Amino acid sequence: MKRRWLALAGFTCLLYGTDSSTDGKRWWSHILYLADDKLEGRLTGSEGYRKAAIYVAGEFERAGLKPGGTSGYFQPVKFKSREIVEEGSSLALERNGAKEALRLGEDATISMRVDPAVSVEAPLAFVGYGLTVPELKFDDLAGQDLRGKIAVYMSGGPSSIPGALSSHYQSAEERGVFLERAGVVGTCAIANPAAMDVPWARSALARFQPAMSLNYPELDKSFGLQISATINPSHLDKWLAGSGHTADEILALAKERKPLPHFSLDGRLNAKTEARRTEVESPNVIAILPGTDPKLKDEYVVLSAHLDHLGVGRPINGDSIYNGAMDDASGVATLLDIAEQLHEAKPKLRRSLIFVTVAAEEKGLLGSKYFATNPTVKREQIVADLNVDMFLPLFPFHILTVYGLDESDLGRQVRAVADPLGIRIQRDLEPERNIFIRSDQYNFIRQGVPSLFFKVGYEKGSPEEGIAKKWLKERYHAPSDDVNQPVDLKAAADFNRMMLLLAETVANQTARPQWDQDSFFRRFAKNGD
Ligand SMILES: [Zn+2]
């Protein structure tokens, strides 16, 4: 592997890298700062986030990058924040005049992503995956009168719908349009055991974290939803009672990603919700490395990562600080490491690079949505997004999983960079986890910008898969995603080098990246192709 790096450095003209970049220690030093307990988990709107933003701006400046925000390196973003007051909240199933109270946190949780009405009482309908995919004429919402009802659905989708399409139509924004059209007043999503990253008990604890939305009316649609809840699949039978269907049946079908039935449910849901509402502000932190080509310098390649994490929450094993070392201090550290390597080697890049670290990814990709819809350079000048979020260098880097690989020119460019390094490229092994829409690249995609997203990859059934799965189960969105976990620094350094070479390749390529002719995401492209 090492020899291949040197050979590659030869043909890119520059021998990059001091020891501190090649051994991963500089990358790790940024994580040590950002994921320190003192930053209290970098919750959007918090003092810890403010410290992190100041640190990143300082590092951008040290690396010789130009400010790219609206106020120096900062682009302030306003958010509404909501926290549940569970003492004043309840869910109950009402059948034949009898009410069965549900246990919040055990049977179900109330989500604050949807701004809840104080009280909702409505009949329930089971709508399969709750998916509408017009181009496949697939519609789980058809055939039942859903007006005024609460739609109960299994998260995920059937295997008949290709991954990208399925992911796209499972996004809150796409679902919302069809739910509103059908007259649905609320949703109850069944957590799909086949796609759950973390055990129910831990994901249920997250219900006490504040939910946020952008505090700009044009960017904050509610789609007429008054309540949104998540159902624990272990207690699904309570909801299905009297319907003629069982949890075992539904879960078995969902596990195989088979089509699900549609049927009305017996009874009504009574939901009462008390919420504490505040307004907060946090900046995206943005910096520019100007390109040198007289024409192409007005085009920008985005390198993005999210600076926020979950803050301070319910303790797990006595620790209440959710440090977010891998999620996503690691991606921010990659951007900083790339900026420093470029500062040291000073290559001439034809296009400009714009480094965008965003707020409120954990709150529904909000900071990136704000940047992508209100960019600090002209929208049509943004030609690509390379997003780095929790790439998980937990074992040596030989395989790169690329999300969006088959969608645009960028897929061929990443192959051209990885092949000489001996890194094998693979596509998404688990489309059912919806990873392609679960990080900030998705907001760029929605603006028509070809994008890629990356993870250190593994083969199915390998020991590395075991390590990655164990990490998700034990550390993902837990306080133990901190600086006291084993990380493969060499893998991180190798990954960072690959990202740097990819950024250079995209910046220097004469042709602007384009969506492939047959890419589903091409529909968002506005640049006339
Ligand atoms: Zn996260």
PDB file of C-alpha atoms and ligand atoms in Angstrom, residues 306 309 327 361-362 389-390 476-477, ligand 1:
ATOM      1  CA  HIS A 306     -21.348  18.517   9.872  1.00  0.00           C
ATOM      2  CA  HIS A 309     -23.755  16.590  17.322  1.00  0.00           C
ATOM      3  CA  ASP A 327     -20.169  11.636  14.117  1.00  0.00           C
ATOM      4  CA  GLU A 361     -27.340  17.860  10.527  1.00  0.00           C
ATOM      5  CA  GLU A 362     -28.549  15.813  13.473  1.00  0.00           C
ATOM      6  CA  ASP A 389     -19.819  12.137   7.593  1.00  0.00           C
ATOM      7  CA  MET A 390     -18.787   9.368   9.997  1.00  0.00           C
ATOM      8  CA  TYR A 476     -23.558   5.325  17.289  1.00  0.00           C
ATOM      9  CA  HIS A 477     -25.404   8.277  18.845  1.00  0.00           C
TER      10      HIS A 477
HETATM   11 ZN    ZN B   1     -25.378  11.527  13.675  1.00  0.00          ZN
END
